[in-house]
């Protein structure tokens, strides 16, 4: 294995940890698309995705443990009034979109999956679906699962399986697209 391959493995690991800890700044899916489009070897692409998923799972496990140990320190916060016209208009747009049939369906599925998190083993379905299709968002599910009674081994297994399926599918779709 050459220096370039080792660097790619290190980047896969670093982006995986970063995406798990700071999902609003480091996007795991963008990394997977870029990797799928640029890596030529299929076995090496699968290995990079495996390293990336492993690192993401480690990072999510860390966030899970932080949420588990910090549940007694959480307090409820009331939403503030919008500070400017732009904030007010985005909230109004969100309310309008929320009334459409599609978003109401997504909200019902999201709410149902989130209610499963209170059950120790049924919550695994929520974590798996969140890891696979990103509804509800995995960053939120990670914190809620850590605060619930869900076993950590089940959480980590579902994150690993869901992310592995999702990332391999994305990477190999973009690996096959010839115009990249």
mmCIF file with all atom_site columns, C-alpha atoms in Angstrom:
data_model
loop_
_atom_site.group_PDB
_atom_site.id
_atom_site.type_symbol
_atom_site.label_atom_id
_atom_site.label_alt_id
_atom_site.label_comp_id
_atom_site.label_asym_id
_atom_site.label_entity_id
_atom_site.label_seq_id
_atom_site.pdbx_PDB_ins_code
_atom_site.Cartn_x
_atom_site.Cartn_y
_atom_site.Cartn_z
_atom_site.occupancy
_atom_site.B_iso_or_equiv
_atom_site.pdbx_formal_charge
_atom_site.auth_seq_id
_atom_site.auth_comp_id
_atom_site.auth_asym_id
_atom_site.auth_atom_id
_atom_site.pdbx_PDB_model_num
ATOM 1   C CA . UNK A 1 1   ? 0.000   0.000  0.000   1.00 0.00 ? 1   UNK A CA 1
ATOM 2   C CA . UNK A 1 2   ? 1.429   3.321  -1.080  1.00 0.00 ? 2   UNK A CA 1
ATOM 3   C CA . UNK A 1 3   ? 1.403   6.711  0.555   1.00 0.00 ? 3   UNK A CA 1
ATOM 4   C CA . UNK A 1 4   ? -1.589  7.906  -1.456  1.00 0.00 ? 4   UNK A CA 1
ATOM 5   C CA . UNK A 1 5   ? -3.739  4.983  -0.320  1.00 0.00 ? 5   UNK A CA 1
ATOM 6   C CA . UNK A 1 6   ? -2.754  5.513  3.319   1.00 0.00 ? 6   UNK A CA 1
ATOM 7   C CA . UNK A 1 7   ? -3.625  9.199  3.018   1.00 0.00 ? 7   UNK A CA 1
ATOM 8   C CA . UNK A 1 8   ? -7.054  8.319  1.580   1.00 0.00 ? 8   UNK A CA 1
ATOM 9   C CA . UNK A 1 9   ? -7.661  5.907  4.463   1.00 0.00 ? 9   UNK A CA 1
ATOM 10  C CA . UNK A 1 10  ? -6.702  8.613  6.973   1.00 0.00 ? 10  UNK A CA 1
ATOM 11  C CA . UNK A 1 11  ? -9.011  11.100 5.280   1.00 0.00 ? 11  UNK A CA 1
ATOM 12  C CA . UNK A 1 12  ? -11.871 8.558  5.313   1.00 0.00 ? 12  UNK A CA 1
ATOM 13  C CA . UNK A 1 13  ? -11.392 8.046  9.043   1.00 0.00 ? 13  UNK A CA 1
ATOM 14  C CA . UNK A 1 14  ? -11.042 11.766 9.831   1.00 0.00 ? 14  UNK A CA 1
ATOM 15  C CA . UNK A 1 15  ? -14.096 12.768 7.804   1.00 0.00 ? 15  UNK A CA 1
ATOM 16  C CA . UNK A 1 16  ? -16.093 9.957  9.444   1.00 0.00 ? 16  UNK A CA 1
ATOM 17  C CA . UNK A 1 17  ? -15.239 11.182 12.942  1.00 0.00 ? 17  UNK A CA 1
ATOM 18  C CA . UNK A 1 18  ? -15.814 14.797 11.930  1.00 0.00 ? 18  UNK A CA 1
ATOM 19  C CA . UNK A 1 19  ? -19.188 14.050 10.340  1.00 0.00 ? 19  UNK A CA 1
ATOM 20  C CA . UNK A 1 20  ? -20.322 12.208 13.463  1.00 0.00 ? 20  UNK A CA 1
ATOM 21  C CA . UNK A 1 21  ? -19.269 14.941 15.871  1.00 0.00 ? 21  UNK A CA 1
ATOM 22  C CA . UNK A 1 22  ? -19.980 18.042 13.753  1.00 0.00 ? 22  UNK A CA 1
ATOM 23  C CA . UNK A 1 23  ? -22.636 17.053 11.177  1.00 0.00 ? 23  UNK A CA 1
ATOM 24  C CA . UNK A 1 24  ? -23.526 20.661 10.360  1.00 0.00 ? 24  UNK A CA 1
ATOM 25  C CA . UNK A 1 25  ? -19.954 21.395 9.233   1.00 0.00 ? 25  UNK A CA 1
ATOM 26  C CA . UNK A 1 26  ? -18.703 18.042 7.856   1.00 0.00 ? 26  UNK A CA 1
ATOM 27  C CA . UNK A 1 27  ? -21.085 16.195 5.542   1.00 0.00 ? 27  UNK A CA 1
ATOM 28  C CA . UNK A 1 28  ? -20.487 12.457 5.274   1.00 0.00 ? 28  UNK A CA 1
ATOM 29  C CA . UNK A 1 29  ? -22.640 12.078 2.152   1.00 0.00 ? 29  UNK A CA 1
ATOM 30  C CA . UNK A 1 30  ? -20.627 14.673 0.225   1.00 0.00 ? 30  UNK A CA 1
ATOM 31  C CA . UNK A 1 31  ? -17.455 12.754 1.080   1.00 0.00 ? 31  UNK A CA 1
ATOM 32  C CA . UNK A 1 32  ? -19.041 9.491  -0.099  1.00 0.00 ? 32  UNK A CA 1
ATOM 33  C CA . UNK A 1 33  ? -20.149 11.057 -3.407  1.00 0.00 ? 33  UNK A CA 1
ATOM 34  C CA . UNK A 1 34  ? -16.691 12.528 -4.012  1.00 0.00 ? 34  UNK A CA 1
ATOM 35  C CA . UNK A 1 35  ? -14.974 9.265  -3.129  1.00 0.00 ? 35  UNK A CA 1
ATOM 36  C CA . UNK A 1 36  ? -17.309 7.222  -5.301  1.00 0.00 ? 36  UNK A CA 1
ATOM 37  C CA . UNK A 1 37  ? -16.700 9.520  -8.243  1.00 0.00 ? 37  UNK A CA 1
ATOM 38  C CA . UNK A 1 38  ? -12.899 9.675  -7.949  1.00 0.00 ? 38  UNK A CA 1
ATOM 39  C CA . UNK A 1 39  ? -11.625 6.297  -6.706  1.00 0.00 ? 39  UNK A CA 1
ATOM 40  C CA . UNK A 1 40  ? -11.030 3.876  -9.575  1.00 0.00 ? 40  UNK A CA 1
ATOM 41  C CA . UNK A 1 41  ? -10.684 0.559  -7.765  1.00 0.00 ? 41  UNK A CA 1
ATOM 42  C CA . UNK A 1 42  ? -13.958 -1.000 -6.590  1.00 0.00 ? 42  UNK A CA 1
ATOM 43  C CA . UNK A 1 43  ? -12.414 -3.054 -3.765  1.00 0.00 ? 43  UNK A CA 1
ATOM 44  C CA . UNK A 1 44  ? -10.495 -0.016 -2.490  1.00 0.00 ? 44  UNK A CA 1
ATOM 45  C CA . UNK A 1 45  ? -13.653 2.109  -2.734  1.00 0.00 ? 45  UNK A CA 1
ATOM 46  C CA . UNK A 1 46  ? -15.540 -0.462 -0.637  1.00 0.00 ? 46  UNK A CA 1
ATOM 47  C CA . UNK A 1 47  ? -12.679 -0.496 1.881   1.00 0.00 ? 47  UNK A CA 1
ATOM 48  C CA . UNK A 1 48  ? -12.669 3.324  2.136   1.00 0.00 ? 48  UNK A CA 1
ATOM 49  C CA . UNK A 1 49  ? -16.437 3.316  2.717   1.00 0.00 ? 49  UNK A CA 1
ATOM 50  C CA . UNK A 1 50  ? -16.011 0.639  5.388   1.00 0.00 ? 50  UNK A CA 1
ATOM 51  C CA . UNK A 1 51  ? -13.357 2.745  7.160   1.00 0.00 ? 51  UNK A CA 1
ATOM 52  C CA . UNK A 1 52  ? -15.582 5.814  6.864   1.00 0.00 ? 52  UNK A CA 1
ATOM 53  C CA . UNK A 1 53  ? -18.616 3.983  8.317   1.00 0.00 ? 53  UNK A CA 1
ATOM 54  C CA . UNK A 1 54  ? -16.480 2.558  11.136  1.00 0.00 ? 54  UNK A CA 1
ATOM 55  C CA . UNK A 1 55  ? -15.235 6.046  12.030  1.00 0.00 ? 55  UNK A CA 1
ATOM 56  C CA . UNK A 1 56  ? -18.751 7.496  11.821  1.00 0.00 ? 56  UNK A CA 1
ATOM 57  C CA . UNK A 1 57  ? -20.015 4.771  14.149  1.00 0.00 ? 57  UNK A CA 1
ATOM 58  C CA . UNK A 1 58  ? -17.226 5.500  16.654  1.00 0.00 ? 58  UNK A CA 1
ATOM 59  C CA . UNK A 1 59  ? -18.108 9.195  16.611  1.00 0.00 ? 59  UNK A CA 1
ATOM 60  C CA . UNK A 1 60  ? -21.833 8.525  17.016  1.00 0.00 ? 60  UNK A CA 1
ATOM 61  C CA . UNK A 1 61  ? -21.027 6.210  19.931  1.00 0.00 ? 61  UNK A CA 1
ATOM 62  C CA . UNK A 1 62  ? -19.143 9.063  21.578  1.00 0.00 ? 62  UNK A CA 1
ATOM 63  C CA . UNK A 1 63  ? -22.114 11.430 21.120  1.00 0.00 ? 63  UNK A CA 1
ATOM 64  C CA . UNK A 1 64  ? -24.452 8.677  22.398  1.00 0.00 ? 64  UNK A CA 1
ATOM 65  C CA . UNK A 1 65  ? -22.381 8.358  25.584  1.00 0.00 ? 65  UNK A CA 1
ATOM 66  C CA . UNK A 1 66  ? -22.284 12.135 26.080  1.00 0.00 ? 66  UNK A CA 1
ATOM 67  C CA . UNK A 1 67  ? -26.068 12.253 25.780  1.00 0.00 ? 67  UNK A CA 1
ATOM 68  C CA . UNK A 1 68  ? -26.442 9.319  28.146  1.00 0.00 ? 68  UNK A CA 1
ATOM 69  C CA . UNK A 1 69  ? -24.272 10.921 30.810  1.00 0.00 ? 69  UNK A CA 1
ATOM 70  C CA . UNK A 1 70  ? -25.748 14.396 30.383  1.00 0.00 ? 70  UNK A CA 1
ATOM 71  C CA . UNK A 1 71  ? -29.489 13.672 30.404  1.00 0.00 ? 71  UNK A CA 1
ATOM 72  C CA . UNK A 1 72  ? -30.013 15.140 33.858  1.00 0.00 ? 72  UNK A CA 1
ATOM 73  C CA . UNK A 1 73  ? -28.539 18.470 32.719  1.00 0.00 ? 73  UNK A CA 1
ATOM 74  C CA . UNK A 1 74  ? -30.970 19.087 29.830  1.00 0.00 ? 74  UNK A CA 1
ATOM 75  C CA . UNK A 1 75  ? -33.429 21.938 30.222  1.00 0.00 ? 75  UNK A CA 1
ATOM 76  C CA . UNK A 1 76  ? -36.296 23.080 28.014  1.00 0.00 ? 76  UNK A CA 1
ATOM 77  C CA . UNK A 1 77  ? -35.903 26.347 26.108  1.00 0.00 ? 77  UNK A CA 1
ATOM 78  C CA . UNK A 1 78  ? -38.768 28.418 24.710  1.00 0.00 ? 78  UNK A CA 1
ATOM 79  C CA . UNK A 1 79  ? -38.332 29.604 21.107  1.00 0.00 ? 79  UNK A CA 1
ATOM 80  C CA . UNK A 1 80  ? -37.656 33.311 20.858  1.00 0.00 ? 80  UNK A CA 1
ATOM 81  C CA . UNK A 1 81  ? -39.451 35.787 18.628  1.00 0.00 ? 81  UNK A CA 1
ATOM 82  C CA . UNK A 1 82  ? -37.832 36.253 15.201  1.00 0.00 ? 82  UNK A CA 1
ATOM 83  C CA . UNK A 1 83  ? -35.174 38.971 15.267  1.00 0.00 ? 83  UNK A CA 1
ATOM 84  C CA . UNK A 1 84  ? -35.699 40.193 11.710  1.00 0.00 ? 84  UNK A CA 1
ATOM 85  C CA . UNK A 1 85  ? -38.016 39.924 8.707   1.00 0.00 ? 85  UNK A CA 1
ATOM 86  C CA . UNK A 1 86  ? -35.955 37.156 7.102   1.00 0.00 ? 86  UNK A CA 1
ATOM 87  C CA . UNK A 1 87  ? -36.277 34.918 10.174  1.00 0.00 ? 87  UNK A CA 1
ATOM 88  C CA . UNK A 1 88  ? -39.991 35.606 10.348  1.00 0.00 ? 88  UNK A CA 1
ATOM 89  C CA . UNK A 1 89  ? -40.470 34.771 6.659   1.00 0.00 ? 89  UNK A CA 1
ATOM 90  C CA . UNK A 1 90  ? -38.515 31.507 6.921   1.00 0.00 ? 90  UNK A CA 1
ATOM 91  C CA . UNK A 1 91  ? -40.656 30.440 9.874   1.00 0.00 ? 91  UNK A CA 1
ATOM 92  C CA . UNK A 1 92  ? -43.796 31.317 7.898   1.00 0.00 ? 92  UNK A CA 1
ATOM 93  C CA . UNK A 1 93  ? -42.505 29.329 4.902   1.00 0.00 ? 93  UNK A CA 1
ATOM 94  C CA . UNK A 1 94  ? -41.820 26.374 7.197   1.00 0.00 ? 94  UNK A CA 1
ATOM 95  C CA . UNK A 1 95  ? -45.371 26.504 8.513   1.00 0.00 ? 95  UNK A CA 1
ATOM 96  C CA . UNK A 1 96  ? -46.752 26.602 4.942   1.00 0.00 ? 96  UNK A CA 1
ATOM 97  C CA . UNK A 1 97  ? -44.608 23.658 3.848   1.00 0.00 ? 97  UNK A CA 1
ATOM 98  C CA . UNK A 1 98  ? -45.629 21.807 6.990   1.00 0.00 ? 98  UNK A CA 1
ATOM 99  C CA . UNK A 1 99  ? -49.251 21.901 5.852   1.00 0.00 ? 99  UNK A CA 1
ATOM 100 C CA . UNK A 1 100 ? -48.583 20.029 2.583   1.00 0.00 ? 100 UNK A CA 1
ATOM 101 C CA . UNK A 1 101 ? -49.553 16.348 2.399   1.00 0.00 ? 101 UNK A CA 1
ATOM 102 C CA . UNK A 1 102 ? -46.000 15.169 1.750   1.00 0.00 ? 102 UNK A CA 1
ATOM 103 C CA . UNK A 1 103 ? -44.537 16.947 4.770   1.00 0.00 ? 103 UNK A CA 1
ATOM 104 C CA . UNK A 1 104 ? -47.432 15.806 6.947   1.00 0.00 ? 104 UNK A CA 1
ATOM 105 C CA . UNK A 1 105 ? -46.671 12.199 5.938   1.00 0.00 ? 105 UNK A CA 1
ATOM 106 C CA . UNK A 1 106 ? -42.964 12.666 6.666   1.00 0.00 ? 106 UNK A CA 1
ATOM 107 C CA . UNK A 1 107 ? -43.839 14.249 10.023  1.00 0.00 ? 107 UNK A CA 1
ATOM 108 C CA . UNK A 1 108 ? -46.125 11.331 10.955  1.00 0.00 ? 108 UNK A CA 1
ATOM 109 C CA . UNK A 1 109 ? -43.429 8.774  10.098  1.00 0.00 ? 109 UNK A CA 1
ATOM 110 C CA . UNK A 1 110 ? -40.823 10.868 11.898  1.00 0.00 ? 110 UNK A CA 1
ATOM 111 C CA . UNK A 1 111 ? -42.994 11.184 15.026  1.00 0.00 ? 111 UNK A CA 1
ATOM 112 C CA . UNK A 1 112 ? -43.820 7.456  15.019  1.00 0.00 ? 112 UNK A CA 1
ATOM 113 C CA . UNK A 1 113 ? -40.165 6.504  14.733  1.00 0.00 ? 113 UNK A CA 1
ATOM 114 C CA . UNK A 1 114 ? -39.197 8.905  17.512  1.00 0.00 ? 114 UNK A CA 1
ATOM 115 C CA . UNK A 1 115 ? -41.822 7.410  19.842  1.00 0.00 ? 115 UNK A CA 1
ATOM 116 C CA . UNK A 1 116 ? -40.140 4.022  19.388  1.00 0.00 ? 116 UNK A CA 1
ATOM 117 C CA . UNK A 1 117 ? -36.958 5.360  20.987  1.00 0.00 ? 117 UNK A CA 1
ATOM 118 C CA . UNK A 1 118 ? -38.572 5.065  24.428  1.00 0.00 ? 118 UNK A CA 1
ATOM 119 C CA . UNK A 1 119 ? -38.624 1.291  24.014  1.00 0.00 ? 119 UNK A CA 1
ATOM 120 C CA . UNK A 1 120 ? -35.235 -0.360 24.535  1.00 0.00 ? 120 UNK A CA 1
ATOM 121 C CA . UNK A 1 121 ? -35.257 -2.678 21.501  1.00 0.00 ? 121 UNK A CA 1
ATOM 122 C CA . UNK A 1 122 ? -37.912 -1.224 19.183  1.00 0.00 ? 122 UNK A CA 1
ATOM 123 C CA . UNK A 1 123 ? -35.871 1.963  19.099  1.00 0.00 ? 123 UNK A CA 1
ATOM 124 C CA . UNK A 1 124 ? -33.320 0.066  17.010  1.00 0.00 ? 124 UNK A CA 1
ATOM 125 C CA . UNK A 1 125 ? -35.735 0.406  14.073  1.00 0.00 ? 125 UNK A CA 1
ATOM 126 C CA . UNK A 1 126 ? -35.652 4.177  14.477  1.00 0.00 ? 126 UNK A CA 1
ATOM 127 C CA . UNK A 1 127 ? -31.858 4.239  14.542  1.00 0.00 ? 127 UNK A CA 1
ATOM 128 C CA . UNK A 1 128 ? -31.624 1.930  11.505  1.00 0.00 ? 128 UNK A CA 1
ATOM 129 C CA . UNK A 1 129 ? -34.119 3.974  9.444   1.00 0.00 ? 129 UNK A CA 1
ATOM 130 C CA . UNK A 1 130 ? -32.423 7.195  10.478  1.00 0.00 ? 130 UNK A CA 1
ATOM 131 C CA . UNK A 1 131 ? -29.049 5.787  9.429   1.00 0.00 ? 131 UNK A CA 1
ATOM 132 C CA . UNK A 1 132 ? -30.444 4.465  6.157   1.00 0.00 ? 132 UNK A CA 1
ATOM 133 C CA . UNK A 1 133 ? -32.832 7.165  4.892   1.00 0.00 ? 133 UNK A CA 1
ATOM 134 C CA . UNK A 1 134 ? -32.031 10.068 7.249   1.00 0.00 ? 134 UNK A CA 1
ATOM 135 C CA . UNK A 1 135 ? -35.610 10.420 8.559   1.00 0.00 ? 135 UNK A CA 1
ATOM 136 C CA . UNK A 1 136 ? -35.531 11.420 11.378  1.00 0.00 ? 136 UNK A CA 1
ATOM 137 C CA . UNK A 1 137 ? -32.073 13.060 11.270  1.00 0.00 ? 137 UNK A CA 1
ATOM 138 C CA . UNK A 1 138 ? -29.375 10.842 12.773  1.00 0.00 ? 138 UNK A CA 1
ATOM 139 C CA . UNK A 1 139 ? -27.835 13.707 14.777  1.00 0.00 ? 139 UNK A CA 1
ATOM 140 C CA . UNK A 1 140 ? -31.097 14.124 16.687  1.00 0.00 ? 140 UNK A CA 1
ATOM 141 C CA . UNK A 1 141 ? -31.726 10.382 16.990  1.00 0.00 ? 141 UNK A CA 1
ATOM 142 C CA . UNK A 1 142 ? -28.234 9.891  18.428  1.00 0.00 ? 142 UNK A CA 1
ATOM 143 C CA . UNK A 1 143 ? -28.902 12.322 21.259  1.00 0.00 ? 143 UNK A CA 1
ATOM 144 C CA . UNK A 1 144 ? -32.403 10.995 21.947  1.00 0.00 ? 144 UNK A CA 1
ATOM 145 C CA . UNK A 1 145 ? -31.216 7.370  21.873  1.00 0.00 ? 145 UNK A CA 1
ATOM 146 C CA . UNK A 1 146 ? -28.472 8.217  24.334  1.00 0.00 ? 146 UNK A CA 1
ATOM 147 C CA . UNK A 1 147 ? -31.036 9.794  26.642  1.00 0.00 ? 147 UNK A CA 1
ATOM 148 C CA . UNK A 1 148 ? -33.374 6.786  26.314  1.00 0.00 ? 148 UNK A CA 1
ATOM 149 C CA . UNK A 1 149 ? -33.081 3.226  27.588  1.00 0.00 ? 149 UNK A CA 1
ATOM 150 C CA . UNK A 1 150 ? -31.669 1.876  24.337  1.00 0.00 ? 150 UNK A CA 1
ATOM 151 C CA . UNK A 1 151 ? -28.631 -0.410 24.719  1.00 0.00 ? 151 UNK A CA 1
ATOM 152 C CA . UNK A 1 152 ? -25.474 1.046  23.232  1.00 0.00 ? 152 UNK A CA 1
ATOM 153 C CA . UNK A 1 153 ? -24.581 -2.172 21.383  1.00 0.00 ? 153 UNK A CA 1
ATOM 154 C CA . UNK A 1 154 ? -27.931 -2.065 19.546  1.00 0.00 ? 154 UNK A CA 1
ATOM 155 C CA . UNK A 1 155 ? -27.500 1.608  18.688  1.00 0.00 ? 155 UNK A CA 1
ATOM 156 C CA . UNK A 1 156 ? -23.982 1.100  17.296  1.00 0.00 ? 156 UNK A CA 1
ATOM 157 C CA . UNK A 1 157 ? -25.003 -1.999 15.325  1.00 0.00 ? 157 UNK A CA 1
ATOM 158 C CA . UNK A 1 158 ? -27.952 -0.220 13.700  1.00 0.00 ? 158 UNK A CA 1
ATOM 159 C CA . UNK A 1 159 ? -25.876 2.872  12.869  1.00 0.00 ? 159 UNK A CA 1
ATOM 160 C CA . UNK A 1 160 ? -23.153 0.727  11.318  1.00 0.00 ? 160 UNK A CA 1
ATOM 161 C CA . UNK A 1 161 ? -25.553 -1.394 9.234   1.00 0.00 ? 161 UNK A CA 1
ATOM 162 C CA . UNK A 1 162 ? -27.711 1.509  8.048   1.00 0.00 ? 162 UNK A CA 1
ATOM 163 C CA . UNK A 1 163 ? -24.780 3.739  7.170   1.00 0.00 ? 163 UNK A CA 1
ATOM 164 C CA . UNK A 1 164 ? -22.905 0.931  5.440   1.00 0.00 ? 164 UNK A CA 1
ATOM 165 C CA . UNK A 1 165 ? -25.867 0.158  3.162   1.00 0.00 ? 165 UNK A CA 1
ATOM 166 C CA . UNK A 1 166 ? -26.534 3.821  2.436   1.00 0.00 ? 166 UNK A CA 1
ATOM 167 C CA . UNK A 1 167 ? -22.917 4.819  1.792   1.00 0.00 ? 167 UNK A CA 1
ATOM 168 C CA . UNK A 1 168 ? -22.100 1.777  -0.356  1.00 0.00 ? 168 UNK A CA 1
ATOM 169 C CA . UNK A 1 169 ? -25.180 2.435  -2.480  1.00 0.00 ? 169 UNK A CA 1
ATOM 170 C CA . UNK A 1 170 ? -24.306 6.115  -2.915  1.00 0.00 ? 170 UNK A CA 1
ATOM 171 C CA . UNK A 1 171 ? -20.627 5.434  -3.630  1.00 0.00 ? 171 UNK A CA 1
ATOM 172 C CA . UNK A 1 172 ? -21.245 2.735  -6.219  1.00 0.00 ? 172 UNK A CA 1
ATOM 173 C CA . UNK A 1 173 ? -23.977 4.723  -7.950  1.00 0.00 ? 173 UNK A CA 1
ATOM 174 C CA . UNK A 1 174 ? -21.546 7.601  -8.418  1.00 0.00 ? 174 UNK A CA 1
ATOM 175 C CA . UNK A 1 175 ? -18.736 5.177  -9.251  1.00 0.00 ? 175 UNK A CA 1
ATOM 176 C CA . UNK A 1 176 ? -20.742 3.940  -12.239 1.00 0.00 ? 176 UNK A CA 1
ATOM 177 C CA . UNK A 1 177 ? -21.761 7.371  -13.546 1.00 0.00 ? 177 UNK A CA 1
ATOM 178 C CA . UNK A 1 178 ? -19.434 8.065  -16.459 1.00 0.00 ? 178 UNK A CA 1
ATOM 179 C CA . UNK A 1 179 ? -19.814 11.839 -16.620 1.00 0.00 ? 179 UNK A CA 1
ATOM 180 C CA . UNK A 1 180 ? -17.952 12.443 -13.351 1.00 0.00 ? 180 UNK A CA 1
#
